[in-house]
mmCIF file of C-alpha atoms in Angstrom:
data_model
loop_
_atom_site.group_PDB
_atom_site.id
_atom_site.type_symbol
_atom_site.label_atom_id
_atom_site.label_comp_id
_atom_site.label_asym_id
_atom_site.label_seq_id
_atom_site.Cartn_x
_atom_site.Cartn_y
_atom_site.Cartn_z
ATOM 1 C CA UNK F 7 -28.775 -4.736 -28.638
ATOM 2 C CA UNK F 8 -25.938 -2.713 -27.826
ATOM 3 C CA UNK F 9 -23.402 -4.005 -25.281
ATOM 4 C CA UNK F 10 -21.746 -1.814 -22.689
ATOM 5 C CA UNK F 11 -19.938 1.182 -24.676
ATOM 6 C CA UNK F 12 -16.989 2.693 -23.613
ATOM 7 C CA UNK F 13 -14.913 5.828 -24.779
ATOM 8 C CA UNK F 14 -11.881 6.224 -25.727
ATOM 9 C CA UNK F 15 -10.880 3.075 -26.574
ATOM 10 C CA UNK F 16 -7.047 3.750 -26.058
ATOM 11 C CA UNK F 17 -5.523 7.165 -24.657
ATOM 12 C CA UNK F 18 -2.180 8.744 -23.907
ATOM 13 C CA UNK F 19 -2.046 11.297 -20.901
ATOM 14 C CA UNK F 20 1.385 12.738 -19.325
ATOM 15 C CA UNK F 21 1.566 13.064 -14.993
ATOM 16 C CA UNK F 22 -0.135 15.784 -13.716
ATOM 17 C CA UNK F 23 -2.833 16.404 -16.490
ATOM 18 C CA UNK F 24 -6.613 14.729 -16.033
ATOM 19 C CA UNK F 25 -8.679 12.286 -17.505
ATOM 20 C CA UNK F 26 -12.065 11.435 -18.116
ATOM 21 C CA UNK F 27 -13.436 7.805 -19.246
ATOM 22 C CA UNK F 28 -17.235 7.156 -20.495
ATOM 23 C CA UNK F 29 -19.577 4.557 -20.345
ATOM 24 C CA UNK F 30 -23.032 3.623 -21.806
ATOM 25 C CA UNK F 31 -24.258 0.433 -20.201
ATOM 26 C CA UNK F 32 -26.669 -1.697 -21.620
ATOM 27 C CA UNK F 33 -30.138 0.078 -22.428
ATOM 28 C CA UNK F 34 -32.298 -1.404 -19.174
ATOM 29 C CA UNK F 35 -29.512 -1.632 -16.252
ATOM 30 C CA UNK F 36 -29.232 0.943 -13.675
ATOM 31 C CA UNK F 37 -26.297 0.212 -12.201
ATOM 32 C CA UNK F 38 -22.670 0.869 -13.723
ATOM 33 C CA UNK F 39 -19.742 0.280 -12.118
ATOM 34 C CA UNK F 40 -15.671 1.187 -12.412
ATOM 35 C CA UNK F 41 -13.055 -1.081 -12.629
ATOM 36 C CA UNK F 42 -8.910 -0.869 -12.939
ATOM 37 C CA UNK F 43 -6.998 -3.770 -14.223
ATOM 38 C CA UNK F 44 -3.627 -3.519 -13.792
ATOM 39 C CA UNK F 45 -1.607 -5.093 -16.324
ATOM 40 C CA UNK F 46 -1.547 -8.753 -14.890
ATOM 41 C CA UNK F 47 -3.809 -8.588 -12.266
ATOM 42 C CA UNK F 48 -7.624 -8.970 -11.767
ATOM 43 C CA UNK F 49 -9.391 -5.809 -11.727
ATOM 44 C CA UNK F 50 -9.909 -3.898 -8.730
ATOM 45 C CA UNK F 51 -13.143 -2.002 -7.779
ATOM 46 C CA UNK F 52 -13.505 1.487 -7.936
ATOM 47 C CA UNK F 53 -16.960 2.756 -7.743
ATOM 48 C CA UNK F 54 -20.545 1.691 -7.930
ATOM 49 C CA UNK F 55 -23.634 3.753 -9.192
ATOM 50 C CA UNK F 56 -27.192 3.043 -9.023
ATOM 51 C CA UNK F 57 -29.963 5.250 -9.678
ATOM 52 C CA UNK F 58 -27.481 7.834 -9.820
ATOM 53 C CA UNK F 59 -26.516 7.675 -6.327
ATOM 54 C CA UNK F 60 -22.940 6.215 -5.351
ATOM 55 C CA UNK F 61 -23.433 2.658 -3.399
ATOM 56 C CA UNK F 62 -19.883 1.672 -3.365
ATOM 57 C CA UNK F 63 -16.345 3.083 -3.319
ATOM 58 C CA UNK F 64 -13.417 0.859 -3.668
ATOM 59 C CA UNK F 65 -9.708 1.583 -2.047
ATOM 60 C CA UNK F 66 -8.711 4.749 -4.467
ATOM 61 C CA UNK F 67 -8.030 7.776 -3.393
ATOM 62 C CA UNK F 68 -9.847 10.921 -3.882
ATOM 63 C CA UNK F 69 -8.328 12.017 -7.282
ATOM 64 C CA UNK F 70 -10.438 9.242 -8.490
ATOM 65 C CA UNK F 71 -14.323 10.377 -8.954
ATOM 66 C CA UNK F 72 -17.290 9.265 -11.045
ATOM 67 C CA UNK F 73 -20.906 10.296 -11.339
ATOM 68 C CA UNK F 74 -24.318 8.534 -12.739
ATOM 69 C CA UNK F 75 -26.105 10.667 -15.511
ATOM 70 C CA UNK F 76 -29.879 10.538 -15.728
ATOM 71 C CA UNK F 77 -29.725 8.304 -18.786
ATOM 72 C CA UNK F 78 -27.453 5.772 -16.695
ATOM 73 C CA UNK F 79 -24.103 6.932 -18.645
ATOM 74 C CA UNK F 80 -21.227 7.518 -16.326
ATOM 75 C CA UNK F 81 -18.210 8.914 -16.403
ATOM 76 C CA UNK F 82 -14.447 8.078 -14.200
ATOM 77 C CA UNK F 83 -12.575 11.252 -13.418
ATOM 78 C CA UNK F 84 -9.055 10.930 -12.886
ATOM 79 C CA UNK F 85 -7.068 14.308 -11.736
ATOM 80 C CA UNK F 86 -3.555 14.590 -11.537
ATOM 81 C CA UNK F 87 -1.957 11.358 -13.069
ATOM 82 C CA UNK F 88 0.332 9.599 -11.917
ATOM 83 C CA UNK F 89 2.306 6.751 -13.836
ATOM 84 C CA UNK F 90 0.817 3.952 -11.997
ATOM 85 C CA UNK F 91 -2.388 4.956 -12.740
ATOM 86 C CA UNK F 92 -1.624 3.544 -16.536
ATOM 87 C CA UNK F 93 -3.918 0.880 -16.763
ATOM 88 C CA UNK F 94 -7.077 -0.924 -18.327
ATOM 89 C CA UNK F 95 -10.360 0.803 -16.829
ATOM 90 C CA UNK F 96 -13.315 -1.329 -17.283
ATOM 91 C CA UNK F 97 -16.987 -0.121 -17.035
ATOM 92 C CA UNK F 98 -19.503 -2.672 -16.319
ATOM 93 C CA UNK F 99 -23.022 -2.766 -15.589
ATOM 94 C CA UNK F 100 -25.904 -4.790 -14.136
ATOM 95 C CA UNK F 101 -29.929 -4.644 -13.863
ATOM 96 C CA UNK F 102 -29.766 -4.265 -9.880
ATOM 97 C CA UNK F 103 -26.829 -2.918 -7.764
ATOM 98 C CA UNK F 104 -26.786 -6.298 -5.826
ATOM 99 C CA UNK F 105 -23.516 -7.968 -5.779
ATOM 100 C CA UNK F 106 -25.217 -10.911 -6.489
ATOM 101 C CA UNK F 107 -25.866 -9.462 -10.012
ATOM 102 C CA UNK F 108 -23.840 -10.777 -12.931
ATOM 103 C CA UNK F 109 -21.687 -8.280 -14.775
ATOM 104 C CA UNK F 110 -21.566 -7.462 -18.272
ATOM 105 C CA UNK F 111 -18.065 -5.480 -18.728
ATOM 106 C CA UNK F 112 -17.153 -3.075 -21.621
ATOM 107 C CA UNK F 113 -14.112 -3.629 -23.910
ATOM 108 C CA UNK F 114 -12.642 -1.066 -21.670
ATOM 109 C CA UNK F 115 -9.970 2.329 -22.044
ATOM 110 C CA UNK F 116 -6.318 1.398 -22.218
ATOM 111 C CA UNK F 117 -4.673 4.626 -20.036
ATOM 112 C CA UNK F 118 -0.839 5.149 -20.671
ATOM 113 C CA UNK F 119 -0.020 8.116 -18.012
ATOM 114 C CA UNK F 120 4.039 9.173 -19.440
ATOM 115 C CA UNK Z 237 -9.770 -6.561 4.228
ATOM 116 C CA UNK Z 238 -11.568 -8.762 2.108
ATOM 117 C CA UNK Z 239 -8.737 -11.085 -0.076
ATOM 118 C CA UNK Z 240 -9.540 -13.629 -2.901
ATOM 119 C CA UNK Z 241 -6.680 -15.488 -4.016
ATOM 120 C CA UNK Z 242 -6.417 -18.006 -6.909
ATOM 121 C CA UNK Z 243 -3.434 -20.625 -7.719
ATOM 122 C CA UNK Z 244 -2.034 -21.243 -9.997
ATOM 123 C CA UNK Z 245 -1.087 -18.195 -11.263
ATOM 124 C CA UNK Z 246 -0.102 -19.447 -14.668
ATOM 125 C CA UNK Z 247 -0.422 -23.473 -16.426
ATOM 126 C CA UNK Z 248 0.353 -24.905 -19.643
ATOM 127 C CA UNK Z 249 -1.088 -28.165 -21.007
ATOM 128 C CA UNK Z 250 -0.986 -29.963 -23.485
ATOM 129 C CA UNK Z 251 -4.241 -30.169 -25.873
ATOM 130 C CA UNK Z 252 -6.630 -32.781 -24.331
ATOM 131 C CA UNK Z 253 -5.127 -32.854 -20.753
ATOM 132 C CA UNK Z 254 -7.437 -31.590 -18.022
ATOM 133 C CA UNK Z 255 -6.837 -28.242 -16.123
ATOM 134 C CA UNK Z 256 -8.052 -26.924 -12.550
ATOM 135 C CA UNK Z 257 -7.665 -23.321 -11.058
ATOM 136 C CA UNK Z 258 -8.534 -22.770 -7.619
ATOM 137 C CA UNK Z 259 -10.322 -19.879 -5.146
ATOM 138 C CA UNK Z 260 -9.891 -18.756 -1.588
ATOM 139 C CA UNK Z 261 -11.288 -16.570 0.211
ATOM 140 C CA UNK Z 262 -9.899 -14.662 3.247
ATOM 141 C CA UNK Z 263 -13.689 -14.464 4.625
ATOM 142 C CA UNK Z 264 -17.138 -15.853 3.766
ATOM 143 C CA UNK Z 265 -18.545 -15.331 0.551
ATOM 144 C CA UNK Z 266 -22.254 -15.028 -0.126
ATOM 145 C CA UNK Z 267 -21.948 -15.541 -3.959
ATOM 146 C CA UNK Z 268 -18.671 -16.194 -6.211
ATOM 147 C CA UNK Z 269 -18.540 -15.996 -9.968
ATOM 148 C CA UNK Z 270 -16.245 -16.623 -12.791
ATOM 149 C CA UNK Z 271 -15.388 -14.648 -15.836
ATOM 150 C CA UNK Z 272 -12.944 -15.734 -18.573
ATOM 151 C CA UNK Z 273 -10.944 -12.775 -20.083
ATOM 152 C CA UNK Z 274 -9.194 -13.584 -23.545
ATOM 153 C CA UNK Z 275 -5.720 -12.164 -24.622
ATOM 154 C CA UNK Z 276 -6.143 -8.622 -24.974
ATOM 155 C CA UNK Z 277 -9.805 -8.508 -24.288
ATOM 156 C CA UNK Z 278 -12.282 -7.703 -21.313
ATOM 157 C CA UNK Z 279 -13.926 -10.335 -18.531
ATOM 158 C CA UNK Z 280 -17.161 -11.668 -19.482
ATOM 159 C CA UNK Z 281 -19.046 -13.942 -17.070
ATOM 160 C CA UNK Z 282 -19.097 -17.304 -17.280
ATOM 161 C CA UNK Z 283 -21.225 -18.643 -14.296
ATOM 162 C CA UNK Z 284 -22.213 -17.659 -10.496
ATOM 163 C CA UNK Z 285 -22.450 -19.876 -7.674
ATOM 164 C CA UNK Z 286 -24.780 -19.318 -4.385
ATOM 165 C CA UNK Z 287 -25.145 -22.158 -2.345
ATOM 166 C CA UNK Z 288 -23.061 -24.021 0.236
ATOM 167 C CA UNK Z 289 -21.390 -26.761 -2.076
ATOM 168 C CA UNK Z 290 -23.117 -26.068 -5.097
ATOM 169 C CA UNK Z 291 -21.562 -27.621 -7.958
ATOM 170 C CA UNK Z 292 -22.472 -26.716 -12.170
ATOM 171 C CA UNK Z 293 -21.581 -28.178 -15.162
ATOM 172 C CA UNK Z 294 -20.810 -26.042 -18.557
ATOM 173 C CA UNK Z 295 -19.955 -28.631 -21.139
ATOM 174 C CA UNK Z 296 -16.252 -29.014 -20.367
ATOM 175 C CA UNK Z 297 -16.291 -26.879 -17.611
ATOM 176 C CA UNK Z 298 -17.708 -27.607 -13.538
ATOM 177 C CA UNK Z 299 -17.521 -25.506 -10.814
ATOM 178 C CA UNK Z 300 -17.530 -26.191 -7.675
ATOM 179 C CA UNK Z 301 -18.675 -23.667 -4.407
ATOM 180 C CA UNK Z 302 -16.944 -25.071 -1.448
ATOM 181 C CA UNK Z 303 -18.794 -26.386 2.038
ATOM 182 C CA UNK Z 304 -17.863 -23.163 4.211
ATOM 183 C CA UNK Z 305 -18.505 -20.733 0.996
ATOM 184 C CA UNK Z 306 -14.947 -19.765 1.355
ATOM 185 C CA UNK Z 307 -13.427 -21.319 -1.651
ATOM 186 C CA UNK Z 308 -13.923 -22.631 -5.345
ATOM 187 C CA UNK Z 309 -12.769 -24.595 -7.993
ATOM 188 C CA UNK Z 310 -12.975 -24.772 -11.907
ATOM 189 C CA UNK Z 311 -11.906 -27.860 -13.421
ATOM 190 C CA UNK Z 312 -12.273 -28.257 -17.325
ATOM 191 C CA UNK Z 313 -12.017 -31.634 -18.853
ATOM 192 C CA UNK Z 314 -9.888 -32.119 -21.901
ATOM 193 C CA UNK Z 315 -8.652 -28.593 -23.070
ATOM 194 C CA UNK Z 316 -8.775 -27.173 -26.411
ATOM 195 C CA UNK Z 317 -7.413 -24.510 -27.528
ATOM 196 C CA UNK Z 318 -10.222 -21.886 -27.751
ATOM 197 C CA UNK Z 319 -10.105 -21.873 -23.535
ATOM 198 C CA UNK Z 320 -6.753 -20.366 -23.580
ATOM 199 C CA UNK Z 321 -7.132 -16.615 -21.293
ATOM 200 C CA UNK Z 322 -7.390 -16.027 -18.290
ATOM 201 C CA UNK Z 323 -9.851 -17.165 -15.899
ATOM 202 C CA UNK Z 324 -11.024 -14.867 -12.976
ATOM 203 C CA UNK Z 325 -12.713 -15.949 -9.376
ATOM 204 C CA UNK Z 326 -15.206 -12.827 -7.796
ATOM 205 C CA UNK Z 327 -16.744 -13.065 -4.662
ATOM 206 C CA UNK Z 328 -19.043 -10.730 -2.710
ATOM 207 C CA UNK Z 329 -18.826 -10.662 0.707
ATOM 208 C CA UNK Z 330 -22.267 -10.095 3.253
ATOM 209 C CA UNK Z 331 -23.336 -6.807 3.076
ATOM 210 C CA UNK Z 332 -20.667 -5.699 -0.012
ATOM 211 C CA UNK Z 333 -23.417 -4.801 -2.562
ATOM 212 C CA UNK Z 334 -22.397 -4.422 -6.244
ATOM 213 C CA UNK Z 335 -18.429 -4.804 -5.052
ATOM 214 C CA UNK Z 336 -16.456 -7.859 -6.890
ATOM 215 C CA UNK Z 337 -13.923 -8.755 -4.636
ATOM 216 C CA UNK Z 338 -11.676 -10.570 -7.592
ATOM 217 C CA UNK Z 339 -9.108 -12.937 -7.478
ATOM 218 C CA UNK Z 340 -5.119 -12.258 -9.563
ATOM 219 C CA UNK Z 341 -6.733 -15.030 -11.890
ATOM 220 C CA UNK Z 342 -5.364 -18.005 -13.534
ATOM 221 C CA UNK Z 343 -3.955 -17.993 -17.116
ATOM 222 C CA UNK Z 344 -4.161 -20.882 -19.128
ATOM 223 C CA UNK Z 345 -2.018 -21.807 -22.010
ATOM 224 C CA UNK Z 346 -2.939 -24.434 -24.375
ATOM 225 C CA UNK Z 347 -0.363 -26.213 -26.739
ATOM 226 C CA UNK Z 348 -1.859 -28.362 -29.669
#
């Protein structure tokens, strides 16, 4: 079985321009959610989805956006970068959106925002 | 709102010598759990913790879940050098569904 898939592994944006990061979590969990690790630091939540709905949303502000596809994909949206928005993004899922639920993370994207 | 903090923030040993990391939370926690990240590599979960002093054993590893759910501790006996990374505390707080609260993490560094 497939693990949690994420695309692109590594990618080099400049300020202003946008971003989009993929996940495939594994087949069977419904709930995917959005991490950003900052180089030396333990990641920090972003978003939640379950069942396609959004059931949490973490301290970011609004450039920062994600959806839930039918199939339980998602995708993070990131518009106008900023340099301090260079940083691991991690995708993970889970069977149930409890927080009780163990994760299972991606390898992740590496974002380098020039 | 919500903080997790962990100390120490980094620790070398020597091969064979034991090594602790510690967890605190600013509030109650209804669950914690630990992942283990490797140099250049992602967190993957390592154990989770419910009840009011709860305490598991991993081989090597034990965890404890503090009395007042507002702290924990992972202690590994007699390092090697395959648990060199870093080692992250996550707690949910009541009523946080799906949000990992985690902590700055620990990194360990093994010397043979």
């Amino acid at each position: 079985d497939a693990g949690v898939t994420q695309s692109p592994t590594h990618l080099i944006k400049t300020r202003g321009q946008h971003v989009t990061l993929r996940c495939s979590p594994i087949s069977g969990h419904k709930s995917v959610s959005w991490y950003q690790q900052v180089l030396g630091q333990g990641p920090q939540f972003i978003f939640q989805y379950y069942e396609k709905e959004e059931r949490g949303r973490g301290n970011f502000p609004d450039r920062f956006s994600a959806r839930q596809f039918p199939n339980y994909s998602s995708e993070l949206n990131v518009n106008a970068l900023l340099l301090g928005d260079s940083a691991l993004y991690l995708c993970a899922s889970s069977f149930r959106d409890s927080g009780a639920n163990v994760l299972t993370f991606g390898a992740g994207s590496r974002l380098t925002v020039l | 709102g919500q903080q997790v903090m962990q100390i120490p923030q980094y620790q070398h040993v020597q091969e064979g010598e034991d090594f602790t990391t510690y967890c605190n939370s600013s509030t109650t926690l209804s669950n914690i759990q630990w992942y283990k990240q490797r140099p250049g590599g992602h967190p993957v979960f390592l154990i989770q913790l419910v009840k009011s002093g709860e305490v598991k054993k991993q081989k090597r590893l034990t965890f404890q879940f503090g009395e007042a759910k507002k702290n924990s501790s992972l202690h590994i006996t007699a390092t090697q050098t395959t648990d060199v990374g870093t080692y992250f505390c996550a707690g949910t707080g009541s009523g946080n569904t799906g949000k990992l609260i985690f902590g700055q993490g620990t990194t360990l560094q093994v010397k043979p």
